[in-house]
Amino acid sequence: DVKVTQSSRYLVKRTGEKVFLECVQDMDHENMFWYRQDPGLGLRLIYFSYDVKMKEKGDIPEGYSVSREKKERFSLILESASTNQTSMYLCASSVSNYGYTFGSGTRLTVV
Amino acid sequence: DAKTTQPNSMESNEEEPVHLPCNHSTISGTDYIHWYRQLPSQGPEYVIHGLTSNVNNRMASLAIAEDRKSSTLILHRATLRDAAVYYCILRDNNNAGNMLTFGGGTRLMVKP
Protein backbone atom coordinates (compact mmCIF):
# COMPACT_ATOMS: atom_id res chain seq x y z
CA ASP A 1 0.00 0.00 0.00
CA VAL A 2 1.09 3.56 -0.71
CA LYS A 3 2.07 5.40 2.38
CA VAL A 4 2.07 9.10 2.94
CA THR A 5 3.77 9.94 6.20
CA GLN A 6 3.52 13.27 7.95
CA SER A 7 6.30 13.85 10.42
CA SER A 8 4.21 15.05 13.34
CA ARG A 9 0.71 14.22 14.46
CA TYR A 10 0.43 17.17 16.85
CA LEU A 11 2.49 20.35 16.95
CA VAL A 12 2.37 23.43 19.15
CA LYS A 13 4.28 26.50 18.03
CA ARG A 14 4.53 30.12 19.11
CA THR A 15 3.40 33.10 17.08
CA GLY A 16 6.20 34.31 14.82
CA GLU A 17 8.06 31.00 14.73
CA LYS A 18 9.12 29.46 11.44
CA VAL A 19 7.37 26.10 11.14
CA PHE A 20 8.21 23.18 8.88
CA LEU A 21 5.67 20.46 8.17
CA GLU A 22 7.19 17.46 6.46
CA CYS A 23 5.52 14.91 4.21
CA VAL A 24 7.08 11.82 2.67
CA GLN A 25 5.55 9.32 0.24
CA ASP A 26 7.03 5.97 -0.67
CA MET A 27 5.56 5.12 -4.07
CA ASP A 28 7.35 7.44 -6.49
CA HIS A 29 4.27 9.62 -7.07
CA GLU A 30 4.79 12.69 -9.22
CA ASN A 31 2.15 14.86 -7.60
CA MET A 32 2.02 16.05 -4.02
CA PHE A 33 -0.38 18.40 -2.27
CA TRP A 34 -0.88 20.32 0.94
CA TYR A 35 -4.39 21.02 2.25
CA ARG A 36 -5.65 22.54 5.44
CA GLN A 37 -8.93 21.56 7.05
CA ASP A 38 -10.98 23.78 9.31
CA PRO A 39 -14.45 23.25 10.79
CA GLY A 40 -17.11 24.66 8.49
CA LEU A 41 -14.60 25.41 5.72
CA GLY A 42 -13.69 21.88 4.66
CA LEU A 43 -10.43 21.02 2.93
CA ARG A 44 -8.70 23.84 1.10
CA LEU A 45 -5.70 23.46 -1.18
CA ILE A 46 -2.63 25.46 -0.15
CA TYR A 47 0.07 24.36 -2.61
CA PHE A 48 0.81 21.48 -4.91
CA SER A 49 3.74 20.15 -6.90
CA TYR A 50 3.94 18.14 -10.13
CA ASP A 51 7.60 17.37 -9.96
CA VAL A 52 10.80 18.02 -8.12
CA LYS A 53 11.47 21.73 -7.69
CA MET A 54 8.09 22.58 -9.19
CA LYS A 55 5.33 24.21 -7.17
CA GLU A 56 1.98 25.78 -7.87
CA LYS A 57 -0.25 27.90 -5.67
CA GLY A 58 -3.54 26.48 -4.59
CA ASP A 59 -6.54 28.38 -3.30
CA ILE A 60 -5.03 29.78 -0.10
CA PRO A 61 -1.22 30.13 -0.44
CA GLU A 62 -0.84 33.34 1.56
CA GLY A 63 1.43 32.92 4.56
CA TYR A 64 2.84 29.61 3.30
CA SER A 65 5.64 28.40 1.07
CA VAL A 66 6.71 24.92 0.00
CA SER A 67 9.82 23.01 -0.94
CA ARG A 68 10.26 19.91 -3.04
CA GLU A 69 13.92 19.07 -3.39
CA LYS A 70 13.34 15.32 -3.72
CA LYS A 71 10.48 13.50 -5.37
CA GLU A 72 9.37 11.74 -2.23
CA ARG A 73 9.36 14.76 0.09
CA PHE A 74 7.14 17.84 0.09
CA SER A 75 7.56 20.38 2.87
CA LEU A 76 5.13 23.08 3.91
CA ILE A 77 6.70 26.15 5.52
CA LEU A 78 5.00 28.75 7.65
CA GLU A 79 7.46 31.62 7.50
CA SER A 80 6.05 33.38 10.57
CA ALA A 81 3.32 31.39 12.23
CA SER A 82 0.15 33.20 13.24
CA THR A 83 -2.82 32.07 15.31
CA ASN A 84 -5.06 31.96 12.24
CA GLN A 85 -2.85 29.18 10.90
CA THR A 86 -3.99 26.89 13.69
CA SER A 87 -5.50 24.04 11.71
CA MET A 88 -5.31 20.42 10.60
CA TYR A 89 -2.80 20.09 7.76
CA LEU A 90 -3.12 17.22 5.32
CA CYS A 91 -0.58 16.06 2.77
CA ALA A 92 -1.52 13.91 -0.23
CA SER A 93 0.17 12.35 -3.23
CA SER A 94 -1.06 10.91 -6.51
CA VAL A 95 0.06 9.47 -9.81
CA SER A 96 -1.27 11.59 -12.67
CA ASN A 97 -4.97 10.90 -12.96
CA TYR A 98 -5.45 8.32 -10.26
CA GLY A 99 -6.76 8.64 -6.73
CA TYR A 100 -5.08 10.65 -4.04
CA THR A 101 -3.51 9.06 -0.98
CA PHE A 102 -3.60 11.22 2.12
CA GLY A 103 -1.49 11.22 5.23
CA SER A 104 -3.04 11.13 8.70
CA GLY A 105 -2.64 14.85 9.19
CA THR A 106 -0.76 17.23 11.48
CA ARG A 107 -2.81 19.20 13.95
CA LEU A 108 -0.95 22.49 14.39
CA THR A 109 -1.74 24.87 17.20
CA VAL A 110 -0.16 28.32 17.14
CA VAL A 111 -0.22 30.09 20.50
CA ASP B 1 -15.66 24.12 -11.70
CA ALA B 2 -18.60 21.74 -11.71
CA LYS B 3 -20.10 21.52 -8.25
CA THR B 4 -21.70 18.70 -6.32
CA THR B 5 -24.55 18.80 -3.82
CA GLN B 6 -24.82 16.31 -0.99
CA PRO B 7 -27.01 16.09 2.11
CA ASN B 8 -25.23 17.35 5.21
CA SER B 9 -25.88 14.19 7.18
CA MET B 10 -27.49 10.77 7.02
CA GLU B 11 -28.20 8.01 9.51
CA SER B 12 -28.11 4.31 9.00
CA ASN B 13 -28.53 1.17 11.05
CA GLU B 14 -25.69 -1.27 11.32
CA GLU B 15 -25.72 -4.10 8.79
CA GLU B 16 -28.21 -2.32 6.54
CA PRO B 17 -27.42 -0.91 3.09
CA VAL B 18 -26.73 2.80 2.79
CA HIS B 19 -27.35 4.93 -0.29
CA LEU B 20 -25.46 8.23 -0.28
CA PRO B 21 -26.74 10.59 -3.00
CA CYS B 22 -24.84 13.24 -4.93
CA ASN B 23 -26.20 15.73 -7.45
CA HIS B 24 -23.92 17.17 -10.10
CA SER B 25 -26.18 18.74 -12.70
CA THR B 26 -23.38 20.78 -14.34
CA ILE B 27 -21.08 17.82 -14.89
CA SER B 28 -19.08 17.96 -18.12
CA GLY B 29 -18.41 15.07 -20.46
CA THR B 30 -14.84 14.56 -19.23
CA ASP B 31 -15.57 14.77 -15.50
CA TYR B 32 -15.10 11.61 -13.48
CA ILE B 33 -17.13 11.16 -10.31
CA HIS B 34 -14.88 10.43 -7.33
CA TRP B 35 -15.86 9.44 -3.80
CA TYR B 36 -13.63 9.82 -0.79
CA ARG B 37 -14.38 9.33 2.86
CA GLN B 38 -12.79 10.71 5.99
CA LEU B 39 -12.90 8.72 9.19
CA PRO B 40 -12.59 10.62 12.48
CA SER B 41 -9.06 11.91 13.08
CA GLN B 42 -7.83 10.57 9.73
CA GLY B 43 -7.04 12.00 6.32
CA PRO B 44 -9.52 11.33 3.51
CA GLU B 45 -9.26 7.97 1.76
CA TYR B 46 -10.22 7.06 -1.78
CA VAL B 47 -13.37 4.96 -2.08
CA ILE B 48 -14.32 4.64 -5.74
CA HIS B 49 -14.63 6.54 -8.99
CA GLY B 50 -16.45 6.19 -12.31
CA LEU B 51 -17.31 7.94 -15.55
CA THR B 52 -20.50 6.50 -17.01
CA SER B 53 -20.95 2.87 -16.01
CA ASN B 54 -21.70 1.59 -12.56
CA VAL B 55 -18.61 0.50 -10.67
CA ASN B 56 -18.00 -1.99 -7.89
CA ASN B 57 -15.02 -2.57 -5.63
CA ARG B 58 -14.43 -4.17 -2.28
CA MET B 59 -15.45 -1.03 -0.41
CA ALA B 60 -18.58 0.11 -2.21
CA SER B 61 -20.59 0.41 -5.41
CA LEU B 62 -21.13 3.52 -7.46
CA ALA B 63 -24.37 3.91 -9.39
CA ILE B 64 -24.32 6.67 -12.01
CA ALA B 65 -27.51 8.03 -13.52
CA GLU B 66 -27.90 7.68 -17.26
CA ASP B 67 -27.74 11.45 -17.76
CA ARG B 68 -24.79 11.61 -15.29
CA LYS B 69 -26.40 14.44 -13.38
CA SER B 70 -26.48 12.41 -10.19
CA SER B 71 -24.81 9.41 -8.62
CA THR B 72 -25.20 7.24 -5.55
CA LEU B 73 -22.55 5.62 -3.41
CA ILE B 74 -23.81 2.33 -2.04
CA LEU B 75 -22.43 0.66 1.06
CA HIS B 76 -23.98 -2.77 0.95
CA ARG B 77 -23.82 -3.47 4.65
CA ALA B 78 -22.94 -0.58 6.92
CA THR B 79 -20.69 -1.21 9.89
CA LEU B 80 -19.81 1.11 12.74
CA ARG B 81 -16.43 1.63 11.06
CA ASP B 82 -18.18 3.18 8.07
CA ALA B 83 -19.17 6.22 10.15
CA ALA B 84 -17.36 9.01 8.34
CA VAL B 85 -17.78 12.07 6.15
CA TYR B 86 -18.28 11.04 2.52
CA TYR B 87 -17.23 13.42 -0.23
CA CYS B 88 -18.48 13.32 -3.81
CA ILE B 89 -16.05 15.15 -6.12
CA LEU B 90 -15.93 15.80 -9.84
CA ARG B 91 -12.55 15.74 -11.49
CA ASP B 92 -11.44 15.83 -15.11
CA ASN B 93 -9.07 12.87 -15.12
CA ASN B 94 -7.78 13.90 -18.53
CA ASN B 95 -6.47 17.14 -17.15
CA ALA B 96 -3.54 16.54 -14.84
CA GLY B 97 -3.82 20.10 -13.61
CA ASN B 98 -7.28 19.56 -12.29
CA MET B 99 -7.20 19.26 -8.54
CA LEU B 100 -9.52 17.53 -6.14
CA THR B 101 -11.82 20.19 -4.67
CA PHE B 102 -13.65 19.03 -1.56
CA GLY B 103 -17.11 20.26 -0.64
CA GLY B 104 -18.89 19.77 2.65
CA GLY B 105 -19.64 16.08 2.21
CA THR B 106 -22.23 13.93 3.96
CA ARG B 107 -21.66 12.91 7.56
CA LEU B 108 -22.82 9.30 7.88
CA MET B 109 -23.81 8.11 11.33
CA VAL B 110 -24.24 4.38 11.85
CA LYS B 111 -26.37 3.20 14.74
CA PRO B 112 -25.77 -0.19 16.36
PDB file of C-alpha atoms in Angstrom:
ATOM      1  CA  ASP A   1       0.000   0.000   0.000  1.00  0.00           C
ATOM      2  CA  VAL A   2       1.089   3.557  -0.715  1.00  0.00           C
ATOM      3  CA  LYS A   3       2.068   5.397   2.376  1.00  0.00           C
ATOM      4  CA  VAL A   4       2.068   9.101   2.944  1.00  0.00           C
ATOM      5  CA  THR A   5       3.767   9.945   6.201  1.00  0.00           C
ATOM      6  CA  GLN A   6       3.517  13.271   7.945  1.00  0.00           C
ATOM      7  CA  SER A   7       6.303  13.847  10.423  1.00  0.00           C
ATOM      8  CA  SER A   8       4.206  15.047  13.339  1.00  0.00           C
ATOM      9  CA  ARG A   9       0.712  14.223  14.461  1.00  0.00           C
ATOM     10  CA  TYR A  10       0.434  17.175  16.848  1.00  0.00           C
ATOM     11  CA  LEU A  11       2.494  20.347  16.954  1.00  0.00           C
ATOM     12  CA  VAL A  12       2.366  23.432  19.146  1.00  0.00           C
ATOM     13  CA  LYS A  13       4.284  26.502  18.030  1.00  0.00           C
ATOM     14  CA  ARG A  14       4.532  30.119  19.110  1.00  0.00           C
ATOM     15  CA  THR A  15       3.404  33.101  17.084  1.00  0.00           C
ATOM     16  CA  GLY A  16       6.200  34.313  14.825  1.00  0.00           C
ATOM     17  CA  GLU A  17       8.063  31.003  14.730  1.00  0.00           C
ATOM     18  CA  LYS A  18       9.123  29.456  11.439  1.00  0.00           C
ATOM     19  CA  VAL A  19       7.371  26.101  11.139  1.00  0.00           C
ATOM     20  CA  PHE A  20       8.205  23.178   8.881  1.00  0.00           C
ATOM     21  CA  LEU A  21       5.665  20.455   8.173  1.00  0.00           C
ATOM     22  CA  GLU A  22       7.187  17.461   6.457  1.00  0.00           C
ATOM     23  CA  CYS A  23       5.520  14.913   4.210  1.00  0.00           C
ATOM     24  CA  VAL A  24       7.081  11.818   2.672  1.00  0.00           C
ATOM     25  CA  GLN A  25       5.548   9.322   0.235  1.00  0.00           C
ATOM     26  CA  ASP A  26       7.034   5.971  -0.666  1.00  0.00           C
ATOM     27  CA  MET A  27       5.556   5.122  -4.071  1.00  0.00           C
ATOM     28  CA  ASP A  28       7.348   7.439  -6.490  1.00  0.00           C
ATOM     29  CA  HIS A  29       4.265   9.617  -7.066  1.00  0.00           C
ATOM     30  CA  GLU A  30       4.788  12.694  -9.221  1.00  0.00           C
ATOM     31  CA  ASN A  31       2.147  14.863  -7.602  1.00  0.00           C
ATOM     32  CA  MET A  32       2.022  16.052  -4.020  1.00  0.00           C
ATOM     33  CA  PHE A  33      -0.383  18.399  -2.270  1.00  0.00           C
ATOM     34  CA  TRP A  34      -0.881  20.321   0.940  1.00  0.00           C
ATOM     35  CA  TYR A  35      -4.387  21.020   2.247  1.00  0.00           C
ATOM     36  CA  ARG A  36      -5.650  22.540   5.443  1.00  0.00           C
ATOM     37  CA  GLN A  37      -8.926  21.556   7.046  1.00  0.00           C
ATOM     38  CA  ASP A  38     -10.978  23.776   9.307  1.00  0.00           C
ATOM     39  CA  PRO A  39     -14.453  23.252  10.786  1.00  0.00           C
ATOM     40  CA  GLY A  40     -17.114  24.660   8.489  1.00  0.00           C
ATOM     41  CA  LEU A  41     -14.600  25.409   5.717  1.00  0.00           C
ATOM     42  CA  GLY A  42     -13.694  21.878   4.661  1.00  0.00           C
ATOM     43  CA  LEU A  43     -10.428  21.019   2.932  1.00  0.00           C
ATOM     44  CA  ARG A  44      -8.701  23.839   1.101  1.00  0.00           C
ATOM     45  CA  LEU A  45      -5.698  23.462  -1.178  1.00  0.00           C
ATOM     46  CA  ILE A  46      -2.628  25.459  -0.152  1.00  0.00           C
ATOM     47  CA  TYR A  47       0.071  24.365  -2.614  1.00  0.00           C
ATOM     48  CA  PHE A  48       0.807  21.479  -4.914  1.00  0.00           C
ATOM     49  CA  SER A  49       3.736  20.150  -6.902  1.00  0.00           C
ATOM     50  CA  TYR A  50       3.936  18.139 -10.127  1.00  0.00           C
ATOM     51  CA  ASP A  51       7.602  17.367  -9.963  1.00  0.00           C
ATOM     52  CA  VAL A  52      10.801  18.016  -8.121  1.00  0.00           C
ATOM     53  CA  LYS A  53      11.468  21.730  -7.687  1.00  0.00           C
ATOM     54  CA  MET A  54       8.090  22.581  -9.190  1.00  0.00           C
ATOM     55  CA  LYS A  55       5.331  24.209  -7.170  1.00  0.00           C
ATOM     56  CA  GLU A  56       1.982  25.780  -7.871  1.00  0.00           C
ATOM     57  CA  LYS A  57      -0.246  27.899  -5.666  1.00  0.00           C
ATOM     58  CA  GLY A  58      -3.537  26.484  -4.592  1.00  0.00           C
ATOM     59  CA  ASP A  59      -6.539  28.380  -3.304  1.00  0.00           C
ATOM     60  CA  ILE A  60      -5.030  29.781  -0.103  1.00  0.00           C
ATOM     61  CA  PRO A  61      -1.221  30.127  -0.443  1.00  0.00           C
ATOM     62  CA  GLU A  62      -0.838  33.338   1.563  1.00  0.00           C
ATOM     63  CA  GLY A  63       1.434  32.917   4.557  1.00  0.00           C
ATOM     64  CA  TYR A  64       2.844  29.614   3.298  1.00  0.00           C
ATOM     65  CA  SER A  65       5.642  28.396   1.072  1.00  0.00           C
ATOM     66  CA  VAL A  66       6.714  24.916  -0.004  1.00  0.00           C
ATOM     67  CA  SER A  67       9.818  23.012  -0.938  1.00  0.00           C
ATOM     68  CA  ARG A  68      10.255  19.910  -3.037  1.00  0.00           C
ATOM     69  CA  GLU A  69      13.924  19.069  -3.391  1.00  0.00           C
ATOM     70  CA  LYS A  70      13.345  15.320  -3.717  1.00  0.00           C
ATOM     71  CA  LYS A  71      10.483  13.499  -5.367  1.00  0.00           C
ATOM     72  CA  GLU A  72       9.373  11.735  -2.226  1.00  0.00           C
ATOM     73  CA  ARG A  73       9.361  14.758   0.094  1.00  0.00           C
ATOM     74  CA  PHE A  74       7.142  17.844   0.092  1.00  0.00           C
ATOM     75  CA  SER A  75       7.562  20.383   2.872  1.00  0.00           C
ATOM     76  CA  LEU A  76       5.126  23.084   3.912  1.00  0.00           C
ATOM     77  CA  ILE A  77       6.699  26.146   5.517  1.00  0.00           C
ATOM     78  CA  LEU A  78       5.004  28.753   7.651  1.00  0.00           C
ATOM     79  CA  GLU A  79       7.458  31.624   7.503  1.00  0.00           C
ATOM     80  CA  SER A  80       6.052  33.384  10.565  1.00  0.00           C
ATOM     81  CA  ALA A  81       3.315  31.390  12.233  1.00  0.00           C
ATOM     82  CA  SER A  82       0.147  33.196  13.241  1.00  0.00           C
ATOM     83  CA  THR A  83      -2.824  32.069  15.309  1.00  0.00           C
ATOM     84  CA  ASN A  84      -5.065  31.958  12.236  1.00  0.00           C
ATOM     85  CA  GLN A  85      -2.854  29.182  10.903  1.00  0.00           C
ATOM     86  CA  THR A  86      -3.993  26.888  13.691  1.00  0.00           C
ATOM     87  CA  SER A  87      -5.501  24.037  11.713  1.00  0.00           C
ATOM     88  CA  MET A  88      -5.308  20.422  10.599  1.00  0.00           C
ATOM     89  CA  TYR A  89      -2.799  20.093   7.755  1.00  0.00           C
ATOM     90  CA  LEU A  90      -3.122  17.216   5.324  1.00  0.00           C
ATOM     91  CA  CYS A  91      -0.582  16.062   2.770  1.00  0.00           C
ATOM     92  CA  ALA A  92      -1.521  13.910  -0.230  1.00  0.00           C
ATOM     93  CA  SER A  93       0.168  12.345  -3.231  1.00  0.00           C
ATOM     94  CA  SER A  94      -1.061  10.913  -6.513  1.00  0.00           C
ATOM     95  CA  VAL A  95       0.059   9.468  -9.808  1.00  0.00           C
ATOM     96  CA  SER A  96      -1.271  11.587 -12.674  1.00  0.00           C
ATOM     97  CA  ASN A  97      -4.968  10.896 -12.957  1.00  0.00           C
ATOM     98  CA  TYR A  98      -5.447   8.321 -10.258  1.00  0.00           C
ATOM     99  CA  GLY A  99      -6.760   8.639  -6.734  1.00  0.00           C
ATOM    100  CA  TYR A 100      -5.078  10.653  -4.043  1.00  0.00           C
ATOM    101  CA  THR A 101      -3.511   9.063  -0.980  1.00  0.00           C
ATOM    102  CA  PHE A 102      -3.602  11.216   2.124  1.00  0.00           C
ATOM    103  CA  GLY A 103      -1.488  11.218   5.234  1.00  0.00           C
ATOM    104  CA  SER A 104      -3.043  11.126   8.700  1.00  0.00           C
ATOM    105  CA  GLY A 105      -2.639  14.854   9.187  1.00  0.00           C
ATOM    106  CA  THR A 106      -0.763  17.229  11.478  1.00  0.00           C
ATOM    107  CA  ARG A 107      -2.806  19.200  13.955  1.00  0.00           C
ATOM    108  CA  LEU A 108      -0.950  22.487  14.386  1.00  0.00           C
ATOM    109  CA  THR A 109      -1.741  24.870  17.197  1.00  0.00           C
ATOM    110  CA  VAL A 110      -0.158  28.324  17.142  1.00  0.00           C
ATOM    111  CA  VAL A 111      -0.224  30.088  20.504  1.00  0.00           C
TER     112      VAL A 111
ATOM    113  CA  ASP B   1     -15.663  24.123 -11.703  1.00  0.00           C
ATOM    114  CA  ALA B   2     -18.597  21.745 -11.713  1.00  0.00           C
ATOM    115  CA  LYS B   3     -20.097  21.521  -8.249  1.00  0.00           C
ATOM    116  CA  THR B   4     -21.697  18.698  -6.315  1.00  0.00           C
ATOM    117  CA  THR B   5     -24.555  18.796  -3.823  1.00  0.00           C
ATOM    118  CA  GLN B   6     -24.816  16.307  -0.993  1.00  0.00           C
ATOM    119  CA  PRO B   7     -27.012  16.091   2.108  1.00  0.00           C
ATOM    120  CA  ASN B   8     -25.232  17.346   5.211  1.00  0.00           C
ATOM    121  CA  SER B   9     -25.877  14.186   7.179  1.00  0.00           C
ATOM    122  CA  MET B  10     -27.493  10.769   7.024  1.00  0.00           C
ATOM    123  CA  GLU B  11     -28.197   8.011   9.511  1.00  0.00           C
ATOM    124  CA  SER B  12     -28.113   4.308   8.996  1.00  0.00           C
ATOM    125  CA  ASN B  13     -28.533   1.168  11.050  1.00  0.00           C
ATOM    126  CA  GLU B  14     -25.686  -1.269  11.318  1.00  0.00           C
ATOM    127  CA  GLU B  15     -25.718  -4.103   8.787  1.00  0.00           C
ATOM    128  CA  GLU B  16     -28.214  -2.322   6.541  1.00  0.00           C
ATOM    129  CA  PRO B  17     -27.424  -0.906   3.086  1.00  0.00           C
ATOM    130  CA  VAL B  18     -26.727   2.805   2.786  1.00  0.00           C
ATOM    131  CA  HIS B  19     -27.347   4.926  -0.293  1.00  0.00           C
ATOM    132  CA  LEU B  20     -25.463   8.231  -0.283  1.00  0.00           C
ATOM    133  CA  PRO B  21     -26.738  10.588  -3.003  1.00  0.00           C
ATOM    134  CA  CYS B  22     -24.840  13.237  -4.934  1.00  0.00           C
ATOM    135  CA  ASN B  23     -26.202  15.727  -7.448  1.00  0.00           C
ATOM    136  CA  HIS B  24     -23.925  17.171 -10.103  1.00  0.00           C
ATOM    137  CA  SER B  25     -26.180  18.738 -12.703  1.00  0.00           C
ATOM    138  CA  THR B  26     -23.385  20.785 -14.342  1.00  0.00           C
ATOM    139  CA  ILE B  27     -21.078  17.820 -14.890  1.00  0.00           C
ATOM    140  CA  SER B  28     -19.081  17.955 -18.118  1.00  0.00           C
ATOM    141  CA  GLY B  29     -18.407  15.068 -20.456  1.00  0.00           C
ATOM    142  CA  THR B  30     -14.840  14.561 -19.227  1.00  0.00           C
ATOM    143  CA  ASP B  31     -15.567  14.767 -15.500  1.00  0.00           C
ATOM    144  CA  TYR B  32     -15.101  11.607 -13.484  1.00  0.00           C
ATOM    145  CA  ILE B  33     -17.128  11.164 -10.311  1.00  0.00           C
ATOM    146  CA  HIS B  34     -14.884  10.432  -7.334  1.00  0.00           C
ATOM    147  CA  TRP B  35     -15.857   9.442  -3.802  1.00  0.00           C
ATOM    148  CA  TYR B  36     -13.630   9.816  -0.791  1.00  0.00           C
ATOM    149  CA  ARG B  37     -14.383   9.332   2.865  1.00  0.00           C
ATOM    150  CA  GLN B  38     -12.792  10.708   5.994  1.00  0.00           C
ATOM    151  CA  LEU B  39     -12.896   8.718   9.191  1.00  0.00           C
ATOM    152  CA  PRO B  40     -12.594  10.615  12.480  1.00  0.00           C
ATOM    153  CA  SER B  41      -9.059  11.913  13.078  1.00  0.00           C
ATOM    154  CA  GLN B  42      -7.827  10.572   9.727  1.00  0.00           C
ATOM    155  CA  GLY B  43      -7.044  12.000   6.323  1.00  0.00           C
ATOM    156  CA  PRO B  44      -9.515  11.334   3.506  1.00  0.00           C
ATOM    157  CA  GLU B  45      -9.263   7.972   1.762  1.00  0.00           C
ATOM    158  CA  TYR B  46     -10.217   7.056  -1.782  1.00  0.00           C
ATOM    159  CA  VAL B  47     -13.374   4.959  -2.081  1.00  0.00           C
ATOM    160  CA  ILE B  48     -14.318   4.645  -5.737  1.00  0.00           C
ATOM    161  CA  HIS B  49     -14.631   6.544  -8.994  1.00  0.00           C
ATOM    162  CA  GLY B  50     -16.447   6.191 -12.311  1.00  0.00           C
ATOM    163  CA  LEU B  51     -17.307   7.943 -15.551  1.00  0.00           C
ATOM    164  CA  THR B  52     -20.501   6.497 -17.013  1.00  0.00           C
ATOM    165  CA  SER B  53     -20.951   2.870 -16.015  1.00  0.00           C
ATOM    166  CA  ASN B  54     -21.702   1.594 -12.564  1.00  0.00           C
ATOM    167  CA  VAL B  55     -18.606   0.504 -10.667  1.00  0.00           C
ATOM    168  CA  ASN B  56     -17.998  -1.990  -7.889  1.00  0.00           C
ATOM    169  CA  ASN B  57     -15.023  -2.568  -5.632  1.00  0.00           C
ATOM    170  CA  ARG B  58     -14.428  -4.170  -2.278  1.00  0.00           C
ATOM    171  CA  MET B  59     -15.448  -1.030  -0.406  1.00  0.00           C
ATOM    172  CA  ALA B  60     -18.576   0.110  -2.211  1.00  0.00           C
ATOM    173  CA  SER B  61     -20.587   0.406  -5.406  1.00  0.00           C
ATOM    174  CA  LEU B  62     -21.134   3.519  -7.459  1.00  0.00           C
ATOM    175  CA  ALA B  63     -24.371   3.909  -9.387  1.00  0.00           C
ATOM    176  CA  ILE B  64     -24.318   6.674 -12.007  1.00  0.00           C
ATOM    177  CA  ALA B  65     -27.514   8.025 -13.521  1.00  0.00           C
ATOM    178  CA  GLU B  66     -27.901   7.677 -17.256  1.00  0.00           C
ATOM    179  CA  ASP B  67     -27.739  11.449 -17.758  1.00  0.00           C
ATOM    180  CA  ARG B  68     -24.786  11.607 -15.288  1.00  0.00           C
ATOM    181  CA  LYS B  69     -26.405  14.441 -13.380  1.00  0.00           C
ATOM    182  CA  SER B  70     -26.478  12.406 -10.194  1.00  0.00           C
ATOM    183  CA  SER B  71     -24.812   9.414  -8.617  1.00  0.00           C
ATOM    184  CA  THR B  72     -25.197   7.239  -5.549  1.00  0.00           C
ATOM    185  CA  LEU B  73     -22.554   5.619  -3.407  1.00  0.00           C
ATOM    186  CA  ILE B  74     -23.808   2.331  -2.035  1.00  0.00           C
ATOM    187  CA  LEU B  75     -22.434   0.658   1.057  1.00  0.00           C
ATOM    188  CA  HIS B  76     -23.981  -2.773   0.955  1.00  0.00           C
ATOM    189  CA  ARG B  77     -23.820  -3.471   4.649  1.00  0.00           C
ATOM    190  CA  ALA B  78     -22.944  -0.580   6.917  1.00  0.00           C
ATOM    191  CA  THR B  79     -20.692  -1.209   9.885  1.00  0.00           C
ATOM    192  CA  LEU B  80     -19.808   1.113  12.739  1.00  0.00           C
ATOM    193  CA  ARG B  81     -16.429   1.626  11.055  1.00  0.00           C
ATOM    194  CA  ASP B  82     -18.182   3.176   8.071  1.00  0.00           C
ATOM    195  CA  ALA B  83     -19.171   6.216  10.155  1.00  0.00           C
ATOM    196  CA  ALA B  84     -17.356   9.012   8.340  1.00  0.00           C
ATOM    197  CA  VAL B  85     -17.778  12.073   6.155  1.00  0.00           C
ATOM    198  CA  TYR B  86     -18.278  11.038   2.525  1.00  0.00           C
ATOM    199  CA  TYR B  87     -17.227  13.419  -0.233  1.00  0.00           C
ATOM    200  CA  CYS B  88     -18.481  13.325  -3.811  1.00  0.00           C
ATOM    201  CA  ILE B  89     -16.051  15.148  -6.118  1.00  0.00           C
ATOM    202  CA  LEU B  90     -15.925  15.804  -9.842  1.00  0.00           C
ATOM    203  CA  ARG B  91     -12.549  15.737 -11.490  1.00  0.00           C
ATOM    204  CA  ASP B  92     -11.438  15.834 -15.107  1.00  0.00           C
ATOM    205  CA  ASN B  93      -9.073  12.874 -15.115  1.00  0.00           C
ATOM    206  CA  ASN B  94      -7.777  13.896 -18.529  1.00  0.00           C
ATOM    207  CA  ASN B  95      -6.466  17.140 -17.150  1.00  0.00           C
ATOM    208  CA  ALA B  96      -3.538  16.538 -14.841  1.00  0.00           C
ATOM    209  CA  GLY B  97      -3.817  20.104 -13.611  1.00  0.00           C
ATOM    210  CA  ASN B  98      -7.282  19.555 -12.290  1.00  0.00           C
ATOM    211  CA  MET B  99      -7.197  19.259  -8.539  1.00  0.00           C
ATOM    212  CA  LEU B 100      -9.522  17.534  -6.144  1.00  0.00           C
ATOM    213  CA  THR B 101     -11.824  20.185  -4.672  1.00  0.00           C
ATOM    214  CA  PHE B 102     -13.645  19.034  -1.555  1.00  0.00           C
ATOM    215  CA  GLY B 103     -17.108  20.262  -0.645  1.00  0.00           C
ATOM    216  CA  GLY B 104     -18.890  19.774   2.654  1.00  0.00           C
ATOM    217  CA  GLY B 105     -19.640  16.081   2.206  1.00  0.00           C
ATOM    218  CA  THR B 106     -22.233  13.931   3.965  1.00  0.00           C
ATOM    219  CA  ARG B 107     -21.658  12.906   7.564  1.00  0.00           C
ATOM    220  CA  LEU B 108     -22.824   9.301   7.877  1.00  0.00           C
ATOM    221  CA  MET B 109     -23.810   8.111  11.327  1.00  0.00           C
ATOM    222  CA  VAL B 110     -24.236   4.377  11.851  1.00  0.00           C
ATOM    223  CA  LYS B 111     -26.365   3.197  14.740  1.00  0.00           C
ATOM    224  CA  PRO B 112     -25.767  -0.186  16.359  1.00  0.00           C
TER     225      PRO B 112
END
